[in-house]
PDB file of C-alpha atoms in Angstrom:
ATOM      1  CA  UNK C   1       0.000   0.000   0.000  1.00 59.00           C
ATOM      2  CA  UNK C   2       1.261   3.089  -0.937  1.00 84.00           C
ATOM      3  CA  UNK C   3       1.066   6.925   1.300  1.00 94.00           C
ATOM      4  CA  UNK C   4      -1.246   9.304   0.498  1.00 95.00           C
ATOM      5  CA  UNK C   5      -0.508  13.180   0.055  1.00 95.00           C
ATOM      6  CA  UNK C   6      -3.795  15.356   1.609  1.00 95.00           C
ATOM      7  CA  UNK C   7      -2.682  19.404   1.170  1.00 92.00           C
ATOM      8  CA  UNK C   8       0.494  19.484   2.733  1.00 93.00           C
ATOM      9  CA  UNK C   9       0.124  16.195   4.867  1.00 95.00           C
ATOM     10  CA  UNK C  10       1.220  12.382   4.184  1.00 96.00           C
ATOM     11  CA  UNK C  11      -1.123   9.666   5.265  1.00 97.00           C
ATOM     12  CA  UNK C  12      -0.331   6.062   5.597  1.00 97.00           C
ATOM     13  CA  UNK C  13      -2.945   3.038   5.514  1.00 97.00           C
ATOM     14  CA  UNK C  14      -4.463   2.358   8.589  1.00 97.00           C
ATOM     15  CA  UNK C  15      -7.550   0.244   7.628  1.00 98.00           C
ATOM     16  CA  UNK C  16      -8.205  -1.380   3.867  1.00 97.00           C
ATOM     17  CA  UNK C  17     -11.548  -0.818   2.454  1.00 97.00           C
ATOM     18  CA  UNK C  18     -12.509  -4.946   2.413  1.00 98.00           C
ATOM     19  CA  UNK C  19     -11.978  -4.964   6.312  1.00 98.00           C
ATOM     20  CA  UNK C  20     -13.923  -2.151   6.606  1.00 98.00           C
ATOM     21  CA  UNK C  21     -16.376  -3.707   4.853  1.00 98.00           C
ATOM     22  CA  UNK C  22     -16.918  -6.728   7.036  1.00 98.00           C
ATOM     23  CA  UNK C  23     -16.873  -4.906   9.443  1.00 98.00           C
ATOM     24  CA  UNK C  24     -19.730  -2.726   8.880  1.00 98.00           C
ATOM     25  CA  UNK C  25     -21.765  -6.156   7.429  1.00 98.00           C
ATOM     26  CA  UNK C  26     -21.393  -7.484  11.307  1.00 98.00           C
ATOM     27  CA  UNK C  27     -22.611  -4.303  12.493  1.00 98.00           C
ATOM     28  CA  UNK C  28     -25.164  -4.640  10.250  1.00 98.00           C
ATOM     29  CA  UNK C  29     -26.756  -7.910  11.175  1.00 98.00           C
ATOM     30  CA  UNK C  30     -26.342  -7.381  15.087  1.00 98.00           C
ATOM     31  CA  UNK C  31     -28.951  -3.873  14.402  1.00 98.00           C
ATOM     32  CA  UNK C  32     -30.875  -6.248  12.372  1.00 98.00           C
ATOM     33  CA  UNK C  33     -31.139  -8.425  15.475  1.00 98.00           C
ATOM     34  CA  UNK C  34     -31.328  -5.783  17.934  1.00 98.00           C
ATOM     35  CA  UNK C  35     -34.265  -3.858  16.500  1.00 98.00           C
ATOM     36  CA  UNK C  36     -36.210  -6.952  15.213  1.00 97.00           C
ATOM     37  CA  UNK C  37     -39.386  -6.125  15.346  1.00 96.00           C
ATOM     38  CA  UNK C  38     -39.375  -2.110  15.301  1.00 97.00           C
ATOM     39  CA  UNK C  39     -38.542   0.620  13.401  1.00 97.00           C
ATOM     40  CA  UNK C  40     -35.861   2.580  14.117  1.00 98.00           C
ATOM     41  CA  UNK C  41     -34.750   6.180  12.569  1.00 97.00           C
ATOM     42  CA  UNK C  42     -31.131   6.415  11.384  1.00 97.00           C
ATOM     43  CA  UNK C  43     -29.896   9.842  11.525  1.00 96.00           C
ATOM     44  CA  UNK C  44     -26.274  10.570   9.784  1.00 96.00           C
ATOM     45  CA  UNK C  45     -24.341  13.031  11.188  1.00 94.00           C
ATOM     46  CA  UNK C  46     -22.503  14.731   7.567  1.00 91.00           C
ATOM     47  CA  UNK C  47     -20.505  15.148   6.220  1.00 89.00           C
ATOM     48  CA  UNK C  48     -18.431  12.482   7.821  1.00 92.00           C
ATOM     49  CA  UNK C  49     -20.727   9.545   8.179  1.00 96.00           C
ATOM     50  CA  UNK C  50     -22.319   9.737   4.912  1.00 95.00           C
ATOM     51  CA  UNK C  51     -20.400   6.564   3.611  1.00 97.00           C
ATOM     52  CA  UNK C  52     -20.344   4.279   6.550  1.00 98.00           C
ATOM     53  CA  UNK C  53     -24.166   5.177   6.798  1.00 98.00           C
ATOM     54  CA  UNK C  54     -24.484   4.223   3.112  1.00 97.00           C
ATOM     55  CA  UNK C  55     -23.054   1.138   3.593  1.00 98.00           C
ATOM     56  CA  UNK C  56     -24.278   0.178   6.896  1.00 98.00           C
ATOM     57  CA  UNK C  57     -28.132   1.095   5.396  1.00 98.00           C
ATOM     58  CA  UNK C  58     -27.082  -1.485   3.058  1.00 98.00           C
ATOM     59  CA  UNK C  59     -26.379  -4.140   5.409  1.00 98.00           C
ATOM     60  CA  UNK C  60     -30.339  -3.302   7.095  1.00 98.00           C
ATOM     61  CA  UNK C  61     -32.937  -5.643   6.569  1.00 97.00           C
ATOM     62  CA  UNK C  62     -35.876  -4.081   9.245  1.00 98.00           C
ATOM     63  CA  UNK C  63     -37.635  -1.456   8.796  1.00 98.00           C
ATOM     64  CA  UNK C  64     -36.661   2.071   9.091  1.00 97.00           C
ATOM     65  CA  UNK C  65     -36.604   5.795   8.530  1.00 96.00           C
ATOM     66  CA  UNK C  66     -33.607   7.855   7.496  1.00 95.00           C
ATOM     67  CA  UNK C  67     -32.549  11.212   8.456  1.00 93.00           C
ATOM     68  CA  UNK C  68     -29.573  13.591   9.070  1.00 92.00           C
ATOM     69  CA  UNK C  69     -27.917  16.221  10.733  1.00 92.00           C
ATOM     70  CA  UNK C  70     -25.141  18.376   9.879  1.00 88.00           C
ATOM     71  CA  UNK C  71     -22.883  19.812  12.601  1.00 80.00           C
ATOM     72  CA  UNK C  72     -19.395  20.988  12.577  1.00 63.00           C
ATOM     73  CA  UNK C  73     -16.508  21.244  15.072  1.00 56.00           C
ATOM     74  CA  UNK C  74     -13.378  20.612  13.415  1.00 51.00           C
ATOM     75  CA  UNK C  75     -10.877  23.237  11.622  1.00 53.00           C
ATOM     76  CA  UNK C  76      -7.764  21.392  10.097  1.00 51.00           C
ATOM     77  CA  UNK C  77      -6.769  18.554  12.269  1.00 51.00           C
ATOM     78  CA  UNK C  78      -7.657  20.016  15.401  1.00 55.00           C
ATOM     79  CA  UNK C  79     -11.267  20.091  17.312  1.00 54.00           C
ATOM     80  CA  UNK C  80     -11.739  23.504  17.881  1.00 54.00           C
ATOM     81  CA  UNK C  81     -14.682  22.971  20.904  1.00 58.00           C
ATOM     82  CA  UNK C  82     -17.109  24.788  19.465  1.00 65.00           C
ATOM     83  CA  UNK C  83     -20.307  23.482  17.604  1.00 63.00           C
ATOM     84  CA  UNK C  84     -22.087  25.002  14.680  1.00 60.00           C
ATOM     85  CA  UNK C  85     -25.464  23.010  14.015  1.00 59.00           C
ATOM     86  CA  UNK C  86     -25.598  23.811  10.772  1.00 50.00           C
ATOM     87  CA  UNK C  87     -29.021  21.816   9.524  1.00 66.00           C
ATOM     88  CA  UNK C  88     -31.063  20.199  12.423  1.00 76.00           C
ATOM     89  CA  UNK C  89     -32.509  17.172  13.618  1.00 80.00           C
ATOM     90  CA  UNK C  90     -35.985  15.502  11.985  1.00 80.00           C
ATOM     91  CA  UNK C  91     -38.940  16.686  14.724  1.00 79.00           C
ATOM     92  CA  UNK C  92     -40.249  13.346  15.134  1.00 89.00           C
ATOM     93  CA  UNK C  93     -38.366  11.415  17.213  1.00 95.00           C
ATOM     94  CA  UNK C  94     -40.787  11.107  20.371  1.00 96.00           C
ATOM     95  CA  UNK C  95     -40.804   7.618  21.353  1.00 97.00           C
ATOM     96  CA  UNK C  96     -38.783   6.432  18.575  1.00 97.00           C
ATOM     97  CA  UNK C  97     -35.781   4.068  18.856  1.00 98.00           C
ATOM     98  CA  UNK C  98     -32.921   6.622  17.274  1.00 98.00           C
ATOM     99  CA  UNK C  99     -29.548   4.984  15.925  1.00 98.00           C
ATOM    100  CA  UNK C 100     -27.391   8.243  15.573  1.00 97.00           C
ATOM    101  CA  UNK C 101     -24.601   6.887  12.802  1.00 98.00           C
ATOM    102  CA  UNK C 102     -20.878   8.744  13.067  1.00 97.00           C
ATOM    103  CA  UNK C 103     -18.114   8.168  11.150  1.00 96.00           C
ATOM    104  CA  UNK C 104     -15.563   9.267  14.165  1.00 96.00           C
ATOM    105  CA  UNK C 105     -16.041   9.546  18.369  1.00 96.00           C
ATOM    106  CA  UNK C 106     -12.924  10.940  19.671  1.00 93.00           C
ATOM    107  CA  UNK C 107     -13.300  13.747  21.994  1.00 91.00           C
ATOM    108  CA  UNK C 108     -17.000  13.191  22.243  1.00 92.00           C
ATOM    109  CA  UNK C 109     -18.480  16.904  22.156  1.00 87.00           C
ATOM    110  CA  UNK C 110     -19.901  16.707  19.480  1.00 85.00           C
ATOM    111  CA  UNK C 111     -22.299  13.355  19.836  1.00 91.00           C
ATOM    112  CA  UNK C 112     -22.831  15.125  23.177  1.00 91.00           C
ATOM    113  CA  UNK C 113     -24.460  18.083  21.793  1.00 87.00           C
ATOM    114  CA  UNK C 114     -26.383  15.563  19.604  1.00 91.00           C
ATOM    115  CA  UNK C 115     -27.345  13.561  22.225  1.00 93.00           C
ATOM    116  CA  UNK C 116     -28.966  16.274  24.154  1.00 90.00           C
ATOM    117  CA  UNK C 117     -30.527  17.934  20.981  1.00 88.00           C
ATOM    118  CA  UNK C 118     -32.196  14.197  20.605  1.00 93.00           C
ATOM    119  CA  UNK C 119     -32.872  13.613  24.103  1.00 95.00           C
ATOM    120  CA  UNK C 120     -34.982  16.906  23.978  1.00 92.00           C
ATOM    121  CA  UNK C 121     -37.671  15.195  21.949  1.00 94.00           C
ATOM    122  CA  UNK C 122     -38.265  12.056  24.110  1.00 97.00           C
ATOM    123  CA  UNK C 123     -37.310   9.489  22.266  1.00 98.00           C
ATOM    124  CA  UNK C 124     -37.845   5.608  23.220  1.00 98.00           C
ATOM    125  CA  UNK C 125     -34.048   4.837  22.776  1.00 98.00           C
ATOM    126  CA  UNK C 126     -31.431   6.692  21.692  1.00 98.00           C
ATOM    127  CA  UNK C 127     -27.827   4.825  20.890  1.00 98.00           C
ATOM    128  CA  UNK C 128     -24.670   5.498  18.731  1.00 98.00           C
ATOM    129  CA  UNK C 129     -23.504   3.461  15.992  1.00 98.00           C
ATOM    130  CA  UNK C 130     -19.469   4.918  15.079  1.00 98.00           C
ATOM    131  CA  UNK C 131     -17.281   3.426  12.210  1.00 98.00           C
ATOM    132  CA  UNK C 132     -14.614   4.962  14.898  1.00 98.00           C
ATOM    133  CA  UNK C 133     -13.563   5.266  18.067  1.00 98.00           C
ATOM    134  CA  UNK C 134     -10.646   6.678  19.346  1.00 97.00           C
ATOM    135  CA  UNK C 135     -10.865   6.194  23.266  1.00 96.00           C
ATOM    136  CA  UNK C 136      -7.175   8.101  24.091  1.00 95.00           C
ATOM    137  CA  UNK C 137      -9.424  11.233  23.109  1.00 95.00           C
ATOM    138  CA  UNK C 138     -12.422  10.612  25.088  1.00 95.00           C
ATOM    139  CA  UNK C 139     -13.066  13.175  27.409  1.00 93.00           C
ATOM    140  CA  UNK C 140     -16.307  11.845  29.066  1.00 90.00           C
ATOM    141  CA  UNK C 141     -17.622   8.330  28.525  1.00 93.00           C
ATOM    142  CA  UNK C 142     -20.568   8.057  25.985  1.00 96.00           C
ATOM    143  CA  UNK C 143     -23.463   5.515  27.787  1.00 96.00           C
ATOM    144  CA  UNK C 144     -25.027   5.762  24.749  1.00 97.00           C
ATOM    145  CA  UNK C 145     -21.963   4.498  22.314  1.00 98.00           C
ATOM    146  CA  UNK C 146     -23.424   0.985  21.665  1.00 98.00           C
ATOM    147  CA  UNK C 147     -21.862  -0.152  17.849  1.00 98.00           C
ATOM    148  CA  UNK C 148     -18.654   0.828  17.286  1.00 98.00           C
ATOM    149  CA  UNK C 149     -16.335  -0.366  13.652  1.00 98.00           C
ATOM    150  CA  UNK C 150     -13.194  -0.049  15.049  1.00 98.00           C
ATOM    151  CA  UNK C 151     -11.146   1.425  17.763  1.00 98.00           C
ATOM    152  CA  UNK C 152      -7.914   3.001  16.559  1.00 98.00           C
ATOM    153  CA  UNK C 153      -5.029   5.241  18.347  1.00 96.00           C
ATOM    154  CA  UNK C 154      -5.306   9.381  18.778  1.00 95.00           C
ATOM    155  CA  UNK C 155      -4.065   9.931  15.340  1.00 95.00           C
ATOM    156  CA  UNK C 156      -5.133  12.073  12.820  1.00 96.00           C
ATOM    157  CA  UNK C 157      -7.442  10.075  10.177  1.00 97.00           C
ATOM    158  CA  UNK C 158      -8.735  10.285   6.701  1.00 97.00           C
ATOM    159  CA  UNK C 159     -10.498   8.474   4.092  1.00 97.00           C
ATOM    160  CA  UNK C 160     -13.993   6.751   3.310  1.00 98.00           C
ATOM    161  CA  UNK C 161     -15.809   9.790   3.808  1.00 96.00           C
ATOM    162  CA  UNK C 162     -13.302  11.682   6.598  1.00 96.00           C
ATOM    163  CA  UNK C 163     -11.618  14.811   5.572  1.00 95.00           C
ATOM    164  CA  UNK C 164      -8.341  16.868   6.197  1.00 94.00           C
ATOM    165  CA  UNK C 165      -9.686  20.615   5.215  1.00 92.00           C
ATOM    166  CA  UNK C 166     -12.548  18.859   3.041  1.00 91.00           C
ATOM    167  CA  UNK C 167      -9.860  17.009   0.946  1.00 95.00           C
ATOM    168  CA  UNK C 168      -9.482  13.090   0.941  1.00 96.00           C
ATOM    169  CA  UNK C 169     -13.763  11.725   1.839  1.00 96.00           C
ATOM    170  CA  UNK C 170     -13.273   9.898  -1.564  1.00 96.00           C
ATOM    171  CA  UNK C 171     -10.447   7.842  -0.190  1.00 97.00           C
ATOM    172  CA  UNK C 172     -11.992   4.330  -0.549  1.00 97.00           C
ATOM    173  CA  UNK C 173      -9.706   3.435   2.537  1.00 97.00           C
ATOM    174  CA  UNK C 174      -8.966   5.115   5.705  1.00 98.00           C
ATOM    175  CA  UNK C 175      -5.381   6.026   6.687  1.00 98.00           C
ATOM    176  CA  UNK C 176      -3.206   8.118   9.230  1.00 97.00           C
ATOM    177  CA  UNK C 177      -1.308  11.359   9.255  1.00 96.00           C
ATOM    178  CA  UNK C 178       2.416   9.969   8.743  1.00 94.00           C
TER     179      UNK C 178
END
């Protein structure tokens, strides 16, 4: 496998596209086992999660709705803290069974201010499906972070739908600032 050059940065592989792949099928079928029976409503959190959530819809055989929100708190490769909801939540989520779909939980504030946003409405459940997880950057644990792809180290990431300065989401795998 050969690095990647993202603007001025060089990425290495960190996970090929085929693992990620069976990966999101197993995630797939245990939802599909999990909400037998009901139907829950899948909101993707863009830009980020709009391939994972692509392919994981794929991999769902139940019923459900789809939906998304857009928020943003990154600038380069640093979380800047701050949160700019920048297209909302559907209005319908009282007593539903939500399955908020990330591509990437580091730090956490984020889904936090997503989770509270969703909480608002009363839903029946409310859990977190996330391609990634990097627990070195946690700063508060996440009940509600149920499904989770893979968990990888506190480096930087891009590829399959992450971005470094909105370059590199086409990337078909996902790789790691060098």
């Amino acid at each position: 496998m050969n690095n990647v050059q993202v603007h001025d940065k060089e990425f290495e592989i960190l996970l090929e596209n085929d693992s990620i792949n069976k990966r999101i099928r197993l995630i797939g079928i245990q939802l599909n086992v999990d909400y037998e029976n009901r139907c829950p409503v899948f909101i993707g959190v863009l830009n980020g999660s709009f391939l994972f959530m692509a392919d994981l819809i794929k991999e769902i055989d139940i019923a459900c709705e789809i939906g998304f929100i857009r928020v943003a708190s990154y600038h380069g490769t640093e979380s800047v803290g701050e949160i700019k909801e920048a297209f909302g939540l559907p209005t319908d989520l009282k007593d539903r069974d939500v399955i908020i779909v990330e591509d990437i939980v580091d730090t956490g504030q984020t889904l936090k201010y997503i989770l509270a946003k969703v909480q608002q409405q009363e839903p029946a459940s409310v859990t977190v499906c996330s391609l990634l997880f990097k627990p070195a950057a946690l700063k508060e644990p996440i009940a509600e972070l149920n499904y989770v792809g893979f968990e990888i180290p506190n480096d930087f990431v891009v590829g399959y739908g992450l971005d470094y300065n909105g370059l590199g989401r086409n990337l078909k795998d996902i790789y790691r600032a060098v």
